[in-house]
C-alpha cells in the first residue's frame, strides 16, 4: 500500500470516526419539556376533547358530554360528521374529494369535522364549506405545497428533525389567517365542532383539540395556538421538529411537546359512535358519518430502491395502511351496531402514488383532480349500511380507466364485513 493510499484510507476512517462522535453527541440533544401531571384530568381520557373556555383555561370533556352538548345545540339539524385521515402528501386526495363533492351538489353542511395530520390541515377549510373551495384548490394545484420538506443539512445531526418546519409553518400562517379563524368562530358559536388530533410526545397519548373554541376565544394567543396545533398535528416525528404548546388549565400553565396525530390515530369519529344517537325506525334524521382516508388500504407489490429514504417511505406506507385498515374495521363494526350510516373513500391501490412525502405540484394536482373527478361522477363513496338496510342504488359499471374508490373491490369488501 502506497503512502497516498494509506493516507486516503486513514482520512476515510477519521471521517467515519468523527461522524460517529457527532451522531453520539447529537443523540443526547436538549431535553424536551415534560409536563407536570394535572390532577384535574380524569384517568380515562379516550376520545375526550380539550376545549378552551372564555376564562382562557382548557377543560377536558368526555365523548359523552360532547355528544350531549352537540345534540342540545344542533337538535334541529341533521347530524353529519366528516372525518379526514392522516396521509402526508396524499392529503390532496381529501381536498379534491371535497371540491368534487361540491360540484356534484350533494355536499352537506357538516356538524362535526375531525382531522388528523394531513386531514387536520384540510379540516378548517372543509368546516367552512364550499365557499372556501377556491382556497383549497389553490393550495393543492398551484405549487404551494412544493418544497414543504426543506432539508436542514448538517443541522439535522444536532436537532430533532431532518427537515425544517418553516415552509409548513408559513403555509399554515398564509391560509389559517385572521379572517378564517373569525369565520370558524362564527360557525362554532352555532354549536358546530372542528376537532383535530395531535400526539403528546411525553405521554404517547392522542390529544383532541376543539379548534372552534380556540377560534372563539380570539386574540393573538388564540391565533398562534390555532396555527401551532395544526402544525403539530402534521409534524411527522424525526422528519419535522416537535411543537411546544403552552396550555393553561386549573392546575396552572404548562408546556407540552406535541407531534403528528397520526402516530396514535389514523382518523377518529367524535363523538365516539357509542355516544351517537341510536338509529331507530322512528328516526327522521339519523346520524351520518363520512370518512375520507388519504391513502390506500392495501399496496400492490412493487420494487423499492435500496436507499434509506425509499425503504423508510415504503415502510411508513405499509404501516399506515395496516393501522388504518384495522381502525376502519373497528369503526365499521361500531357504526353498524348503532345503526348509523357510514360512507367512506380511500385511494385505490391501483392509483400510481409517488410516495407519502412527495409534495411536488404535478403529483399533488394529479391526485387532487383524480379525487375531484371521482366525486363529481358519483364514484367516490363506498357505503356501509346499517343492519337490515339495502342499497338504494347500484354501483355504476366499472370502466377500463383507473378505478375510483367505489369501483375498487378491496375497498368495497371492507364495507361488507359486518353485513
Coordinates of C-alpha atoms in Angstrom, one line a residue:
X1 CA 0.0 0.0 0.0
X2 CA 1.5 3.4 -1.0
X3 CA 1.6 6.3 1.3
X4 CA -1.0 8.2 -0.6
X5 CA -3.4 5.2 -0.4
X6 CA -2.7 4.8 3.3
X7 CA -3.3 8.5 3.9
X8 CA -6.6 8.3 2.0
X9 CA -7.6 5.2 4.0
X10 CA -6.8 6.9 7.3
X11 CA -8.7 10.0 6.2
X12 CA -11.8 7.9 5.4
X13 CA -11.6 6.2 8.8
X14 CA -11.2 9.6 10.5
X15 CA -14.3 11.0 8.8
X16 CA -16.3 7.9 9.9
X17 CA -15.0 8.3 13.4
X18 CA -15.9 12.0 13.6
X19 CA -19.4 11.4 12.2
X20 CA -19.9 8.6 14.8
X21 CA -18.9 11.0 17.6
X22 CA -21.2 13.7 16.2
X23 CA -24.1 11.3 15.9
X24 CA -23.5 10.2 19.5
X25 CA -23.4 13.8 20.8
X26 CA -26.4 14.7 18.7
X27 CA -28.4 11.8 20.2
X28 CA -28.1 13.5 23.6
X29 CA -29.5 16.8 22.5
X30 CA -31.6 19.2 24.7
X31 CA -34.4 17.6 26.6
X32 CA -38.0 18.3 25.6
X33 CA -40.4 19.6 28.2
X34 CA -42.0 17.1 30.5
X35 CA -45.3 18.4 31.8
X36 CA -46.4 18.0 35.4
X37 CA -49.4 15.8 36.0
X38 CA -52.7 17.6 36.0
X39 CA -54.8 16.2 38.8
X40 CA -57.9 17.7 37.4
X41 CA -57.9 15.4 34.3
X42 CA -59.6 12.0 34.7
X43 CA -57.7 8.8 34.1
X44 CA -60.0 7.7 31.3
X45 CA -59.4 10.3 28.6
X46 CA -60.1 8.2 25.5
X47 CA -61.6 10.4 22.8
X48 CA -62.0 13.2 25.3
X49 CA -61.8 16.8 23.8
X50 CA -59.8 19.7 25.0
X51 CA -62.0 22.8 24.8
X52 CA -60.9 26.4 25.6
X53 CA -63.2 28.3 27.9
X54 CA -63.8 32.1 28.0
X55 CA -61.5 32.2 31.0
X56 CA -58.6 31.0 28.9
X57 CA -58.4 27.7 30.6
X58 CA -58.7 24.3 28.9
X59 CA -61.3 21.8 30.1
X60 CA -61.4 18.1 29.2
X61 CA -64.8 16.9 28.0
X62 CA -65.7 13.3 27.7
X63 CA -67.1 12.0 24.5
X64 CA -70.5 11.5 26.1
X65 CA -70.5 15.1 27.3
X66 CA -69.5 16.3 23.8
X67 CA -72.4 14.3 22.4
X68 CA -74.8 15.8 24.9
X69 CA -73.8 19.4 24.1
X70 CA -73.9 18.7 20.4
X71 CA -77.4 17.3 20.5
X72 CA -78.6 20.2 22.6
X73 CA -77.1 22.8 20.2
X74 CA -77.9 21.1 16.9
X75 CA -81.0 19.1 17.6
X76 CA -83.0 20.7 14.8
X77 CA -80.3 20.0 12.1
X78 CA -79.2 16.6 10.6
X79 CA -76.0 15.3 12.2
X80 CA -73.3 15.0 9.6
X81 CA -69.8 14.0 10.7
X82 CA -66.8 14.3 8.4
X83 CA -63.6 12.6 9.4
X84 CA -60.3 13.3 7.4
X85 CA -57.4 10.9 8.0
X86 CA -53.7 11.2 8.1
X87 CA -51.7 10.6 4.9
X88 CA -48.9 13.0 4.2
X89 CA -48.8 14.2 0.6
X90 CA -52.0 12.2 0.0
X91 CA -54.0 14.9 1.7
X92 CA -54.5 16.1 -1.9
X93 CA -57.0 13.3 -2.3
X94 CA -59.2 14.5 0.5
X95 CA -59.0 18.1 -0.8
X96 CA -60.0 17.1 -4.3
X97 CA -62.8 14.9 -3.0
X98 CA -64.4 17.8 -1.1
X99 CA -64.2 20.1 -4.1
X100 CA -65.6 17.5 -6.4
X101 CA -68.4 16.8 -4.0
X102 CA -69.3 20.5 -4.1
X103 CA -69.6 20.3 -7.9
X104 CA -71.9 17.3 -7.6
X105 CA -74.2 19.5 -5.5
X106 CA -74.8 17.0 -2.7
X107 CA -72.2 18.1 -0.1
X108 CA -73.9 18.7 3.2
X109 CA -73.1 21.1 6.0
X110 CA -71.0 19.1 8.5
X111 CA -72.0 19.3 12.1
X112 CA -68.6 17.9 13.1
X113 CA -65.3 17.9 11.2
X114 CA -62.4 15.9 12.5
X115 CA -58.9 15.8 11.1
X116 CA -55.5 14.1 11.7
X117 CA -52.2 15.2 10.3
X118 CA -52.8 15.9 6.5
X119 CA -56.5 15.7 7.3
X120 CA -56.1 18.3 10.1
X121 CA -54.7 20.8 7.5
X122 CA -57.8 20.4 5.3
X123 CA -60.3 20.3 8.2
X124 CA -60.7 24.0 8.8
X125 CA -61.4 24.6 5.1
X126 CA -63.8 21.7 5.0
X127 CA -65.6 23.0 8.1
X128 CA -66.2 26.4 6.5
X129 CA -67.9 24.8 3.5
X130 CA -67.9 25.2 -0.3
X131 CA -67.3 29.0 -0.3
X132 CA -63.7 28.2 0.7
X133 CA -63.1 25.6 -2.0
X134 CA -61.1 28.2 -4.1
X135 CA -58.5 28.3 -1.3
X136 CA -58.4 24.5 -1.1
X137 CA -57.9 24.2 -4.8
X138 CA -55.1 26.8 -4.8
X139 CA -53.1 25.0 -2.1
X140 CA -53.1 21.7 -3.9
X141 CA -52.9 22.7 -7.6
X142 CA -50.7 25.8 -7.8
X143 CA -47.5 24.6 -6.2
X144 CA -48.0 26.0 -2.7
X145 CA -47.1 22.6 -1.3
X146 CA -43.9 22.3 -3.4
X147 CA -40.8 22.4 -1.2
X148 CA -42.6 21.7 2.1
X149 CA -39.7 19.5 3.1
X150 CA -36.7 21.7 3.3
X151 CA -33.5 19.9 4.3
X152 CA -31.6 21.3 7.4
X153 CA -28.4 19.9 6.0
X154 CA -25.8 19.1 8.7
X155 CA -28.1 20.9 11.2
X156 CA -30.2 17.7 11.2
X157 CA -27.4 16.0 13.2
X158 CA -27.8 18.3 16.1
X159 CA -31.6 18.9 16.0
X160 CA -34.7 16.9 16.4
X161 CA -35.6 16.6 12.7
X162 CA -34.2 16.1 9.3
X163 CA -36.3 18.8 7.8
X164 CA -37.2 22.4 8.8
X165 CA -40.8 23.2 9.8
X166 CA -40.6 26.7 8.5
X167 CA -42.1 26.0 5.0
X168 CA -45.1 24.3 6.5
X169 CA -45.5 26.9 9.2
X170 CA -45.5 29.7 6.6
X171 CA -48.2 27.8 4.5
X172 CA -50.4 27.4 7.6
X173 CA -50.0 31.1 8.6
X174 CA -50.8 32.0 5.0
X175 CA -54.2 30.2 4.8
X176 CA -55.2 30.0 8.5
X177 CA -55.3 33.7 8.8
X178 CA -57.5 36.0 10.9
X179 CA -60.5 36.0 8.5
X180 CA -60.5 32.2 8.5
X181 CA -60.3 32.0 12.3
X182 CA -63.0 34.6 12.7
X183 CA -65.2 32.6 10.3
X184 CA -64.6 29.4 12.2
X185 CA -65.5 31.2 15.5
X186 CA -68.9 32.2 14.0
X187 CA -69.7 28.7 12.9
X188 CA -68.5 27.3 16.3
X189 CA -70.9 29.7 18.0
X190 CA -73.8 27.8 16.2
X191 CA -72.7 24.6 18.0
X192 CA -70.7 23.0 15.2
X193 CA -67.4 21.3 16.1
X194 CA -63.9 21.5 14.5
X195 CA -61.6 18.9 16.1
X196 CA -58.0 17.9 15.3
X197 CA -55.7 15.4 16.9
X198 CA -52.1 15.6 17.9
X199 CA -49.9 13.2 19.9
X200 CA -48.5 14.2 23.3
X201 CA -44.9 13.2 22.9
X202 CA -44.2 12.8 26.6
X203 CA -47.1 10.5 27.3
X204 CA -47.7 9.0 23.9
X205 CA -51.4 9.7 24.1
X206 CA -53.6 11.2 21.5
X207 CA -54.9 14.7 22.3
X208 CA -58.1 16.1 20.6
X209 CA -58.3 19.8 20.3
X210 CA -61.5 21.9 19.9
X211 CA -60.3 24.4 17.4
X212 CA -63.6 26.1 17.3
X213 CA -63.3 27.0 21.0
X214 CA -59.8 28.4 20.4
X215 CA -61.1 30.5 17.5
X216 CA -64.0 31.8 19.7
X217 CA -61.5 32.9 22.4
X218 CA -59.9 35.2 19.9
X219 CA -56.8 37.4 20.0
X220 CA -53.2 36.9 19.3
X221 CA -52.9 33.9 21.7
X222 CA -55.7 32.1 20.0
X223 CA -54.4 32.7 16.5
X224 CA -50.9 31.5 17.4
X225 CA -52.3 28.4 19.3
X226 CA -54.7 27.6 16.4
X227 CA -51.8 27.6 13.9
X228 CA -49.4 25.7 16.2
X229 CA -51.9 22.9 16.8
X230 CA -52.3 22.5 13.1
X231 CA -48.5 22.4 12.7
X232 CA -48.1 19.9 15.5
X233 CA -50.8 17.6 14.0
X234 CA -48.8 17.3 10.8
X235 CA -45.3 17.2 12.2
X236 CA -44.1 13.7 11.5
X237 CA -41.6 12.7 14.2
X238 CA -38.0 12.8 13.1
X239 CA -38.9 14.5 9.8
X240 CA -40.3 17.7 11.3
X241 CA -39.5 19.0 14.8
X242 CA -41.9 18.6 17.7
X243 CA -44.0 21.6 18.5
X244 CA -44.1 23.1 22.0
X245 CA -47.6 24.2 23.1
X246 CA -48.4 26.2 26.2
X247 CA -51.6 25.0 27.9
X248 CA -53.4 26.6 30.8
X249 CA -55.7 24.6 33.0
X250 CA -56.9 24.8 36.6
X251 CA -53.6 23.3 37.5
X252 CA -51.6 26.2 36.0
X253 CA -49.7 26.8 32.8
X254 CA -47.5 24.1 31.4
X255 CA -45.5 23.4 28.3
X256 CA -46.2 20.2 26.3
X257 CA -44.4 18.7 23.3
X258 CA -46.7 17.5 20.5
X259 CA -46.1 15.7 17.2
X260 CA -48.2 14.2 14.4
X261 CA -51.6 13.0 15.4
X262 CA -51.2 10.1 13.0
X263 CA -48.7 8.5 15.4
X264 CA -51.6 7.4 17.6
X265 CA -54.8 7.9 15.4
X266 CA -55.1 7.4 11.7
X267 CA -58.5 9.1 12.0
X268 CA -61.3 9.5 14.6
X269 CA -65.0 9.9 14.9
X270 CA -66.2 12.3 17.5
X271 CA -68.3 11.9 19.5
X272 CA -67.5 8.2 19.6
X273 CA -70.0 6.1 17.7
X274 CA -71.2 4.6 21.0
X275 CA -72.2 8.1 22.2
X276 CA -74.1 9.0 19.0
X277 CA -77.9 8.6 19.0
X278 CA -79.1 5.2 18.1
X279 CA -80.8 5.0 14.8
X280 CA -84.4 3.7 15.1
X281 CA -87.4 3.2 12.8
X282 CA -88.8 6.5 14.1
X283 CA -85.5 8.4 13.5
X284 CA -86.3 11.0 10.8
X285 CA -82.7 12.3 10.7
X286 CA -80.2 9.6 11.8
X287 CA -76.5 10.5 12.2
X288 CA -74.4 10.1 9.0
X289 CA -70.6 9.7 9.0
X290 CA -68.4 10.5 6.0
X291 CA -64.8 9.3 6.2
X292 CA -62.1 10.2 3.7
X293 CA -59.0 8.1 4.0
X294 CA -56.0 9.9 2.5
X295 CA -54.1 6.8 1.5
X296 CA -54.5 3.2 0.2
X297 CA -55.9 0.4 2.3
X298 CA -53.5 -2.1 0.7
X299 CA -50.5 -2.0 -1.6
X300 CA -49.7 -3.7 -4.9
X301 CA -46.3 -5.4 -4.7
X302 CA -43.6 -3.3 -6.4
X303 CA -39.9 -2.9 -6.4
X304 CA -38.3 -0.5 -3.9
X305 CA -34.9 1.2 -4.4
X306 CA -32.2 0.2 -1.9
X307 CA -31.7 3.5 -0.2
X308 CA -32.7 4.7 3.2
X309 CA -35.4 7.2 2.1
X310 CA -37.2 4.7 -0.2
X311 CA -37.1 1.9 2.5
X312 CA -38.4 4.4 5.1
X313 CA -41.1 5.7 2.8
X314 CA -42.3 2.2 1.9
X315 CA -42.3 1.0 5.5
X316 CA -44.3 4.1 6.6
X317 CA -46.8 3.5 3.9
X318 CA -47.3 -0.2 4.8
X319 CA -47.6 0.6 8.5
X320 CA -50.1 3.4 8.0
X321 CA -52.2 1.2 5.6
X322 CA -52.4 -1.6 8.2
X323 CA -53.3 0.6 11.1
X324 CA -55.8 2.5 9.0
X325 CA -57.4 -0.7 7.8
X326 CA -57.7 -2.1 11.4
X327 CA -59.2 1.2 12.7
X328 CA -61.6 1.2 9.8
X329 CA -62.8 -2.3 10.5
X330 CA -63.5 -1.4 14.1
X331 CA -65.3 1.8 13.1
X332 CA -67.5 -0.1 10.6
X333 CA -68.5 -2.6 13.3
X334 CA -69.2 0.3 15.8
X335 CA -71.4 2.3 13.5
X336 CA -73.2 -0.8 12.2
X337 CA -74.1 -1.7 15.7
X338 CA -75.6 1.7 16.3
X339 CA -77.5 1.7 13.0
X340 CA -75.5 4.8 11.8
X341 CA -74.9 5.2 8.1
X342 CA -71.2 5.4 7.1
X343 CA -69.8 6.3 3.6
X344 CA -66.0 6.2 3.2
X345 CA -63.5 6.6 0.4
X346 CA -59.8 5.7 0.2
X347 CA -57.2 5.8 -2.6
X348 CA -57.4 2.7 -4.7
X349 CA -54.2 0.6 -4.7
X350 CA -54.2 0.9 -8.5
X351 CA -53.6 4.7 -8.3
X352 CA -49.9 5.5 -9.0
X353 CA -48.9 7.3 -5.8
X354 CA -45.5 8.9 -5.9
X355 CA -44.8 8.5 -2.2
X356 CA -46.2 9.7 1.1
X357 CA -43.9 12.7 1.1
X358 CA -43.9 13.8 -2.5
X359 CA -45.4 17.3 -2.4
X360 CA -44.4 18.3 -5.9
X361 CA -47.0 20.3 -7.8
X362 CA -47.6 17.8 -10.6
X363 CA -48.1 14.9 -8.1
X364 CA -50.4 16.9 -5.9
X365 CA -52.5 18.3 -8.8
X366 CA -53.0 14.9 -10.3
X367 CA -54.2 13.3 -7.1
X368 CA -56.5 16.3 -6.4
X369 CA -58.0 16.1 -9.9
X370 CA -58.4 12.3 -9.7
X371 CA -60.4 12.6 -6.4
X372 CA -62.5 15.5 -7.7
X373 CA -63.4 13.6 -10.8
X374 CA -64.4 10.5 -8.8
X375 CA -66.6 12.7 -6.6
X376 CA -68.3 14.6 -9.5
X377 CA -69.1 11.3 -11.3
X378 CA -70.5 9.6 -8.1
X379 CA -67.7 7.1 -7.9
X380 CA -66.1 8.3 -4.7
X381 CA -68.1 6.8 -1.8
X382 CA -68.4 3.2 -0.6
X383 CA -71.5 2.9 1.7
X384 CA -71.7 0.9 4.9
X385 CA -75.3 0.1 5.5
X386 CA -77.0 -0.4 8.9
X387 CA -78.4 -3.7 9.9
X388 CA -81.1 -4.9 7.5
X389 CA -80.7 -2.0 5.1
X390 CA -80.4 -2.5 1.4
X391 CA -78.5 -0.5 -1.2
X392 CA -80.5 2.4 -2.5
X393 CA -78.6 2.4 -5.8
X394 CA -76.4 0.1 -7.7
X395 CA -72.7 1.0 -8.3
X396 CA -72.0 2.2 -11.8
X397 CA -70.4 -0.2 -14.3
X398 CA -66.6 -0.4 -13.9
X399 CA -64.7 1.5 -16.6
X400 CA -61.5 0.4 -18.2
X401 CA -59.7 3.5 -16.9
X402 CA -58.2 4.0 -13.4
X403 CA -60.6 2.8 -10.8
X404 CA -62.3 5.2 -8.4
X405 CA -62.8 4.1 -4.7
X406 CA -66.4 2.9 -5.4
X407 CA -65.1 0.6 -8.1
X408 CA -62.3 -1.0 -6.1
X409 CA -63.3 -4.5 -5.0
X410 CA -61.0 -4.5 -1.9
X411 CA -62.3 -1.2 -0.6
X412 CA -65.9 -2.3 -1.2
X413 CA -65.2 -5.7 0.6
X414 CA -64.4 -3.9 3.9
X415 CA -67.7 -2.2 3.8
X416 CA -69.5 -5.6 3.8
X417 CA -67.6 -7.1 6.7
X418 CA -70.4 -6.8 9.2
X419 CA -73.3 -7.2 6.8

